[in-house]
Short mmCIF file of C-alpha atoms in Angstrom, two decimals:
data_model
loop_
_atom_site.label_atom_id
_atom_site.label_comp_id
_atom_site.label_asym_id
_atom_site.label_seq_id
_atom_site.Cartn_x
_atom_site.Cartn_y
_atom_site.Cartn_z
CA MET A 28 -4.12 73.57 -37.77
CA ILE A 29 -4.72 72.81 -34.09
CA PRO A 30 -1.26 72.43 -32.54
CA PHE A 31 -0.63 69.75 -29.95
CA LEU A 32 0.73 72.41 -27.59
CA ASP A 33 1.18 76.10 -28.37
CA LEU A 34 3.90 77.18 -25.96
CA HIS A 35 4.08 80.61 -27.56
CA LYS A 36 0.46 81.41 -26.69
CA ILE A 37 0.75 79.86 -23.24
CA ASN A 38 3.73 82.05 -22.32
CA ASP A 39 2.72 85.14 -24.28
CA ARG A 40 0.08 85.80 -21.60
CA PHE A 41 2.95 86.73 -19.26
CA ARG A 42 5.13 88.58 -21.78
CA ASN A 43 5.12 91.99 -20.04
CA GLN A 44 5.86 90.47 -16.62
CA PHE A 45 8.65 88.37 -18.09
CA HIS A 46 10.25 91.46 -19.64
CA GLU A 47 10.08 93.30 -16.31
CA ILE A 48 11.70 90.36 -14.51
CA LEU A 49 14.44 90.12 -17.13
CA SER A 50 15.25 93.81 -16.72
CA GLU A 51 15.39 93.45 -12.94
CA SER A 52 17.59 90.38 -13.26
CA LEU A 53 20.05 92.20 -15.52
CA LYS A 54 20.16 95.08 -13.06
CA GLU A 55 20.76 92.88 -10.02
CA SER A 56 23.09 90.44 -11.82
CA GLN A 57 22.38 87.66 -9.29
CA PHE A 58 22.08 84.87 -11.85
CA ILE A 59 22.76 81.79 -9.68
CA LEU A 60 20.67 81.09 -6.57
CA GLY A 61 19.77 84.31 -4.72
CA LYS A 62 16.50 85.76 -3.46
CA SER A 63 14.39 84.90 -6.52
CA VAL A 64 15.11 81.19 -6.02
CA THR A 65 14.41 81.39 -2.28
CA LYS A 66 11.17 83.25 -3.02
CA PHE A 67 9.94 80.59 -5.44
CA GLU A 68 11.02 77.74 -3.17
CA ASN A 69 8.91 79.23 -0.37
CA GLU A 70 5.96 79.85 -2.67
CA PHE A 71 6.03 76.36 -4.14
CA SER A 72 6.41 74.56 -0.81
CA ASP A 73 3.43 76.58 0.49
CA TYR A 74 1.46 75.71 -2.64
CA CYS A 75 2.15 71.99 -2.19
CA GLY A 76 1.38 72.22 1.52
CA ALA A 77 4.88 71.08 2.46
CA LYS A 78 7.46 72.63 4.77
CA TYR A 79 10.48 72.67 2.45
CA CYS A 80 11.47 72.99 -1.20
CA VAL A 81 14.80 73.07 -3.01
CA GLY A 82 15.02 74.11 -6.64
CA THR A 83 17.09 71.87 -8.93
CA GLY A 84 18.37 71.89 -12.48
CA ASN A 85 15.63 69.58 -13.79
CA GLY A 86 13.17 66.88 -12.78
CA LEU A 87 15.55 63.95 -13.25
CA ASP A 88 18.04 65.61 -10.91
CA ALA A 89 15.30 66.26 -8.36
CA LEU A 90 14.43 62.57 -8.19
CA THR A 91 18.09 61.51 -8.18
CA LEU A 92 18.93 63.97 -5.39
CA ILE A 93 16.15 62.54 -3.22
CA LEU A 94 17.55 59.03 -3.61
CA LYS A 95 21.13 60.22 -3.12
CA GLY A 96 19.98 62.18 -0.09
CA TYR A 97 18.52 59.08 1.52
CA ILE A 98 21.80 57.27 0.84
CA GLU A 99 23.74 60.06 2.58
CA LEU A 100 21.36 59.78 5.54
CA GLY A 101 21.81 56.01 5.71
CA GLN A 102 18.16 55.30 4.93
CA LEU A 103 19.16 53.69 1.64
CA ASN A 104 22.34 51.89 0.64
CA GLU A 105 23.81 51.44 -2.81
CA GLY A 106 22.53 48.18 -4.26
CA ASP A 107 19.14 48.46 -2.54
CA LYS A 108 16.06 47.68 -4.63
CA VAL A 109 13.54 50.37 -5.55
CA LEU A 110 10.10 49.50 -6.90
CA VAL A 111 9.22 51.62 -9.95
CA PRO A 112 6.37 51.75 -12.48
CA ALA A 113 7.17 49.92 -15.70
CA ASN A 114 4.86 52.36 -17.50
CA THR A 115 6.62 55.70 -17.19
CA PHE A 116 9.12 58.04 -18.82
CA ILE A 117 12.66 56.64 -18.63
CA ALA A 118 13.81 59.42 -16.26
CA THR A 119 12.15 57.64 -13.34
CA ILE A 120 14.29 54.57 -13.96
CA LEU A 121 17.45 56.58 -14.69
CA SER A 122 17.25 58.28 -11.28
CA VAL A 123 17.42 54.88 -9.60
CA ILE A 124 20.33 53.69 -11.73
CA HIS A 125 22.27 56.97 -11.32
CA SER A 126 21.93 56.56 -7.55
CA GLY A 127 23.52 53.10 -7.57
CA LEU A 128 20.19 51.44 -6.76
CA ILE A 129 18.38 48.60 -8.51
CA PRO A 130 14.99 49.19 -10.19
CA VAL A 131 12.26 46.57 -9.78
CA PHE A 132 9.56 47.05 -12.43
CA SER A 133 5.85 46.86 -11.58
CA GLU A 134 2.93 46.75 -14.02
CA PRO A 135 0.32 49.57 -14.23
CA ASP A 136 -3.36 49.66 -13.52
CA ARG A 137 -5.08 49.20 -16.88
CA ASP A 138 -7.48 52.14 -16.45
CA SER A 139 -5.37 54.85 -14.81
CA TYR A 140 -2.01 53.81 -16.37
CA ASN A 141 -0.45 54.47 -12.97
CA ILE A 142 1.42 51.87 -10.94
CA SER A 143 -1.02 49.24 -9.68
CA SER A 144 -1.37 48.82 -5.92
CA LYS A 145 -2.39 45.18 -6.55
CA ALA A 146 0.78 44.58 -8.56
CA ILE A 147 2.87 46.20 -5.83
CA LYS A 148 1.31 43.94 -3.20
CA SER A 149 2.28 40.84 -5.20
CA ILE A 150 5.90 42.02 -5.66
CA LEU A 151 6.67 43.67 -2.32
CA ASN A 152 9.29 41.89 -0.22
CA GLU A 153 11.95 42.69 2.38
CA GLU A 154 14.56 43.48 -0.31
CA ILE A 155 12.60 46.50 -1.56
CA LYS A 156 13.59 49.59 0.41
CA ALA A 157 11.73 52.31 -1.51
CA ILE A 158 8.85 52.80 -3.94
CA ILE A 159 8.60 55.58 -6.52
CA VAL A 160 5.05 56.35 -7.59
CA VAL A 161 4.59 58.36 -10.77
CA HIS A 162 1.50 60.53 -11.17
CA LEU A 163 1.42 59.81 -14.89
CA TYR A 164 -0.23 62.23 -17.34
CA GLY A 165 -1.26 64.41 -14.35
CA GLN A 166 -3.34 61.81 -12.47
CA LEU A 167 -2.49 60.91 -8.89
CA ALA A 168 -1.43 57.34 -8.26
CA ASP A 169 -3.25 55.38 -5.57
CA VAL A 170 -0.95 56.81 -2.89
CA GLU A 171 -3.34 56.22 0.00
CA THR A 172 -3.44 52.45 -0.56
CA ILE A 173 0.27 52.20 -1.26
CA LYS A 174 1.12 54.29 1.81
CA LYS A 175 -0.79 51.87 4.02
CA MET A 176 1.27 49.01 2.56
CA VAL A 177 4.63 50.60 3.30
CA ASP A 178 4.09 52.46 6.58
CA LYS A 179 4.53 49.35 8.69
CA LYS A 180 7.43 48.01 6.61
CA ASN A 181 9.81 50.99 6.90
CA ILE A 182 9.81 51.44 3.11
CA LEU A 183 10.39 54.93 1.71
CA LEU A 184 7.65 56.31 -0.54
CA ILE A 185 8.68 58.89 -3.14
CA GLU A 186 6.52 60.79 -5.62
CA ASP A 187 7.58 61.48 -9.18
CA ALA A 188 5.19 64.41 -9.58
CA ALA A 189 6.82 65.77 -12.75
CA GLN A 190 3.46 65.80 -14.57
CA ALA A 191 1.07 66.55 -11.71
CA HIS A 192 1.58 70.12 -10.48
CA GLY A 193 -1.51 70.99 -8.44
CA ALA A 194 -3.24 67.60 -8.52
CA SER A 195 -4.86 66.93 -5.15
CA CYS A 196 -6.89 64.51 -3.07
CA GLU A 197 -8.09 64.32 0.54
CA MET A 198 -4.51 63.63 1.66
CA GLY A 199 -3.20 66.84 0.09
CA ARG A 200 -1.44 68.00 -3.06
CA ALA A 201 1.01 66.18 -5.28
CA GLY A 202 4.51 66.37 -3.84
CA ASN A 203 3.24 66.28 -0.27
CA LEU A 204 1.62 62.84 -0.25
CA ALA A 205 4.69 60.78 0.63
CA ASP A 206 8.16 61.11 2.18
CA ALA A 207 9.37 63.38 -0.63
CA GLY A 208 8.30 64.54 -4.06
CA ALA A 209 10.16 65.47 -7.24
CA PHE A 210 8.91 67.98 -9.83
CA SER A 211 9.98 68.99 -13.31
CA PHE A 212 9.40 72.47 -14.71
CA TYR A 213 10.17 71.49 -18.31
CA PRO A 214 8.43 74.06 -20.57
CA SER A 215 5.53 71.77 -21.54
CA LYS A 216 4.52 71.02 -17.94
CA ASN A 217 1.40 72.47 -16.31
CA LEU A 218 3.84 74.72 -14.46
CA GLY A 219 6.60 75.13 -17.01
CA ALA A 220 9.68 77.34 -17.06
CA LEU A 221 11.24 78.91 -20.14
CA GLY A 222 14.02 76.35 -19.89
CA ASP A 223 14.86 73.44 -17.64
CA GLY A 224 14.14 73.32 -13.94
CA GLY A 225 12.96 71.08 -11.13
CA ALA A 226 12.32 70.91 -7.40
CA VAL A 227 12.37 68.63 -4.38
CA VAL A 228 9.51 69.01 -1.89
CA THR A 229 9.39 67.38 1.54
CA ASN A 230 8.58 67.83 5.24
CA ASP A 231 11.86 66.15 6.23
CA LEU A 232 14.37 68.78 7.40
CA GLN A 233 17.30 66.36 7.37
CA LEU A 234 16.57 65.31 3.82
CA ILE A 235 16.12 68.85 2.51
CA ASN A 236 19.41 69.97 4.09
CA VAL A 237 21.27 67.10 2.43
CA VAL A 238 19.54 67.69 -0.92
CA ARG A 239 20.45 71.37 -0.78
CA LYS A 240 24.10 70.48 -0.20
CA LEU A 241 24.11 67.76 -2.85
CA SER A 242 22.65 70.14 -5.42
CA ASN A 243 25.41 72.70 -4.79
CA TYR A 244 28.62 70.66 -5.09
CA GLY A 245 28.09 69.18 -1.62
CA SER A 246 28.62 72.63 -0.14
CA GLU A 247 26.85 74.83 2.41
CA LYS A 248 29.53 77.50 2.35
CA LYS A 249 31.41 78.47 -0.80
CA TYR A 250 34.58 76.44 -1.36
CA GLN A 251 33.83 74.21 1.63
CA ASN A 252 32.52 70.86 0.41
CA LYS A 253 31.07 68.54 3.05
CA ILE A 254 29.95 65.69 0.75
CA VAL A 255 30.42 64.59 -2.86
CA GLY A 256 27.77 66.64 -4.65
CA PHE A 257 26.46 67.79 -8.00
CA ASN A 258 25.79 71.05 -9.79
CA SER A 259 22.00 71.11 -10.08
CA ARG A 260 20.51 74.45 -9.14
CA LEU A 261 17.34 76.16 -10.31
CA ASP A 262 18.28 79.20 -12.37
CA GLY A 263 17.31 82.48 -10.72
CA LEU A 264 15.62 83.87 -13.82
CA GLN A 265 13.59 80.67 -14.28
CA ALA A 266 12.57 80.83 -10.62
CA SER A 267 11.19 84.33 -11.22
CA PHE A 268 9.28 83.17 -14.30
CA LEU A 269 7.85 80.27 -12.30
CA SER A 270 6.76 82.61 -9.50
CA ILE A 271 4.75 84.58 -12.04
CA LYS A 272 3.16 81.49 -13.61
CA LEU A 273 2.41 79.79 -10.28
CA LYS A 274 -0.32 82.37 -9.63
CA SER A 275 -2.22 81.06 -12.68
CA LEU A 276 -1.65 77.35 -12.11
CA ASN A 277 -4.98 76.56 -10.45
CA LYS A 278 -6.94 78.45 -13.10
CA ASP A 279 -4.95 76.76 -15.88
CA ASN A 280 -5.56 73.34 -14.35
CA GLU A 281 -9.28 74.08 -14.13
CA ARG A 282 -9.31 74.89 -17.85
CA ARG A 283 -7.53 71.62 -18.63
CA GLN A 284 -10.18 69.79 -16.61
CA GLU A 285 -12.97 71.62 -18.46
CA ILE A 286 -11.53 70.53 -21.80
CA ALA A 287 -11.10 66.96 -20.58
CA LYS A 288 -14.74 66.88 -19.48
CA MET A 289 -15.81 68.12 -22.93
CA TYR A 290 -13.77 65.38 -24.59
CA LEU A 291 -15.11 62.70 -22.26
CA ARG A 292 -18.71 63.86 -22.63
CA GLU A 293 -18.77 64.38 -26.40
CA ILE A 294 -16.32 61.91 -27.96
CA LYS A 295 -18.40 58.88 -28.82
CA ASN A 296 -16.42 56.41 -30.88
CA SER A 297 -15.99 52.76 -29.95
CA LYS A 298 -12.63 52.69 -31.76
CA ILE A 299 -11.19 55.11 -29.20
CA LYS A 300 -10.64 54.25 -25.51
CA LEU A 301 -10.92 57.39 -23.40
CA PRO A 302 -9.04 57.98 -20.12
CA SER A 303 -10.56 57.28 -16.71
CA TYR A 304 -11.55 60.40 -14.74
CA ASN A 305 -13.79 60.83 -11.69
CA ASN A 306 -14.27 64.61 -12.14
CA SER A 307 -12.14 65.38 -9.08
CA ASN A 308 -8.92 67.37 -8.71
CA ASP A 309 -6.82 64.20 -8.65
CA HIS A 310 -6.16 64.66 -12.38
CA VAL A 311 -4.78 67.89 -13.90
CA PHE A 312 -4.41 66.52 -17.43
CA TYR A 313 -0.83 67.22 -18.33
CA ALA A 314 -1.82 64.96 -21.20
CA PHE A 315 -5.16 63.68 -22.50
CA VAL A 316 -4.27 60.17 -23.54
CA VAL A 317 -6.49 57.85 -25.59
CA GLU A 318 -5.94 54.33 -26.89
CA VAL A 319 -6.50 53.01 -30.40
CA GLU A 320 -5.84 49.67 -32.06
CA ASP A 321 -3.87 51.11 -34.98
CA ARG A 322 -1.91 54.14 -33.82
CA VAL A 323 -0.20 54.71 -37.17
CA GLN A 324 -3.51 54.85 -39.01
CA PHE A 325 -5.05 57.07 -36.34
CA SER A 326 -2.11 59.50 -36.29
CA GLN A 327 -2.26 59.78 -40.08
CA TYR A 328 -5.97 60.55 -39.79
CA LEU A 329 -5.21 63.31 -37.28
CA ASP A 330 -2.55 64.71 -39.63
CA ARG A 331 -5.05 64.84 -42.49
CA ASN A 332 -7.45 66.71 -40.21
CA GLU A 333 -4.71 69.10 -39.06
CA ILE A 334 -4.87 68.05 -35.42
CA GLY A 335 -1.61 67.89 -33.49
CA TRP A 336 -0.72 64.82 -31.47
CA LEU A 337 2.12 63.24 -29.51
CA VAL A 338 2.88 59.80 -28.13
CA HIS A 339 3.62 59.51 -24.39
CA TYR A 340 5.58 57.19 -24.83
CA PRO A 341 6.31 55.01 -27.89
CA ILE A 342 8.87 52.69 -26.26
CA PRO A 343 8.63 51.41 -22.67
CA PRO A 344 11.78 51.93 -20.57
CA HIS A 345 12.66 48.23 -20.37
CA LYS A 346 12.69 48.05 -24.17
CA GLN A 347 15.01 51.04 -24.63
CA GLU A 348 18.51 50.19 -25.84
CA ALA A 349 19.95 52.03 -22.84
CA LEU A 350 18.19 49.54 -20.54
CA LYS A 351 18.63 46.42 -22.64
CA VAL A 352 19.63 44.46 -19.53
CA TYR A 353 15.90 44.55 -18.67
CA SER A 354 14.59 43.79 -22.17
CA LYS A 355 13.52 40.23 -21.37
CA LEU A 356 11.21 41.22 -18.52
CA ASN A 357 7.64 39.99 -18.90
CA LEU A 358 5.57 43.20 -18.79
CA PRO A 359 2.68 42.65 -21.23
CA ILE A 360 0.35 45.35 -19.87
CA THR A 361 3.04 48.01 -20.12
CA GLU A 362 4.00 46.95 -23.64
CA LYS A 363 0.40 46.96 -24.85
CA ILE A 364 -0.18 50.45 -23.48
CA HIS A 365 2.95 51.80 -25.18
CA GLN A 366 1.80 50.36 -28.50
CA ARG A 367 -1.67 51.93 -28.35
CA VAL A 368 -1.59 55.31 -26.58
CA ILE A 369 -1.66 58.69 -28.28
CA SER A 370 -2.11 62.15 -26.74
CA LEU A 371 -4.58 64.76 -28.00
CA PRO A 372 -4.28 68.55 -27.75
CA ILE A 373 -5.08 69.96 -24.30
CA SER A 374 -3.86 73.22 -22.80
CA PRO A 375 -5.26 76.24 -20.93
CA ILE A 376 -5.26 78.42 -24.06
CA MET A 377 -7.29 76.11 -26.30
CA THR A 378 -10.59 77.64 -27.42
CA ASN A 379 -13.91 75.81 -27.27
CA ALA A 380 -14.02 75.96 -31.07
CA GLU A 381 -10.68 74.12 -31.24
CA VAL A 382 -11.88 71.55 -28.73
CA LYS A 383 -15.06 71.04 -30.78
CA SER A 384 -12.99 70.53 -33.94
CA VAL A 385 -11.00 67.77 -32.20
CA ILE A 386 -14.20 66.14 -30.97
CA ASP A 387 -15.85 66.26 -34.41
CA ALA A 388 -12.77 64.73 -36.03
CA LEU A 389 -12.59 61.89 -33.51
CA ASN A 390 -16.28 61.11 -33.85
CA THR A 391 -15.91 60.65 -37.60
CA TYR A 392 -12.78 58.47 -37.37
#
């Protein structure tokens, strides 16, 4: 059996270091915030090429805190409209709703699955005060084009980089391509914790100071609350684990890219639509997503061949019961993608023999 993702093997590489960190953590007994969080925040901001980073409880909170931070600063107001990709995980949309803002859905580019700059251009108007771009599956959205659209219109540009740790282009790395970036460190991510975690990255000192307060009950000093805040802090132990794993992120991303290139070079089956990739570092392959006409039949075939799979994502956000108010939106491209996509195994610990087995199975489908 080739698992979709073997988290045990991925993390077992760091077992001894994790045990050492756990022992140190028990000895110090600084379980909330503290020097391990500050250390990782500095390391991750440096890695992204940004000035500031604040650790958060998870990726959804990171994105919500950015939006709430801009509201506190008066750069957004409750009821403002935020342009979002229709083709994304629901968390992107939830962050907008939780912030008292209104999501405006935009269709994806058919090849990259990311938000389409052409679609944005047709929708953009003076009511839209911010755009969230999602680097879906680990591939950078067309930030350069979108940034040119918004720079002269005083529209905030925010990255949902939850799946794109380390992806880069000429402008820089994910998280440092716009006004602010949000990351998730959910265990399956390219940089994953051993629990939940997230981060906000930005070059905006005012924003980062507000986000830091918001994430800690609205407080800078214990028991003194300046604003109405939340409890969303990166756990100290998780921060230490992430510091260890960050050192291997580039190498792990390179291995993901190697596997993707093998798939793209050797899978030859007209029934399977392969992802678009230009062999650059703008894609770090959090997921290797293909399209098929009959996903049920294809998934059953993979099961028979003992190949793990997952669907990112079976139901588009606007068709979820939680967002039924948006269910009548006309988003045919998004809906077609969600009906057809399926993700194949890809991770830094996959062997070439396992990759070859996946390729052979897909070529005989």
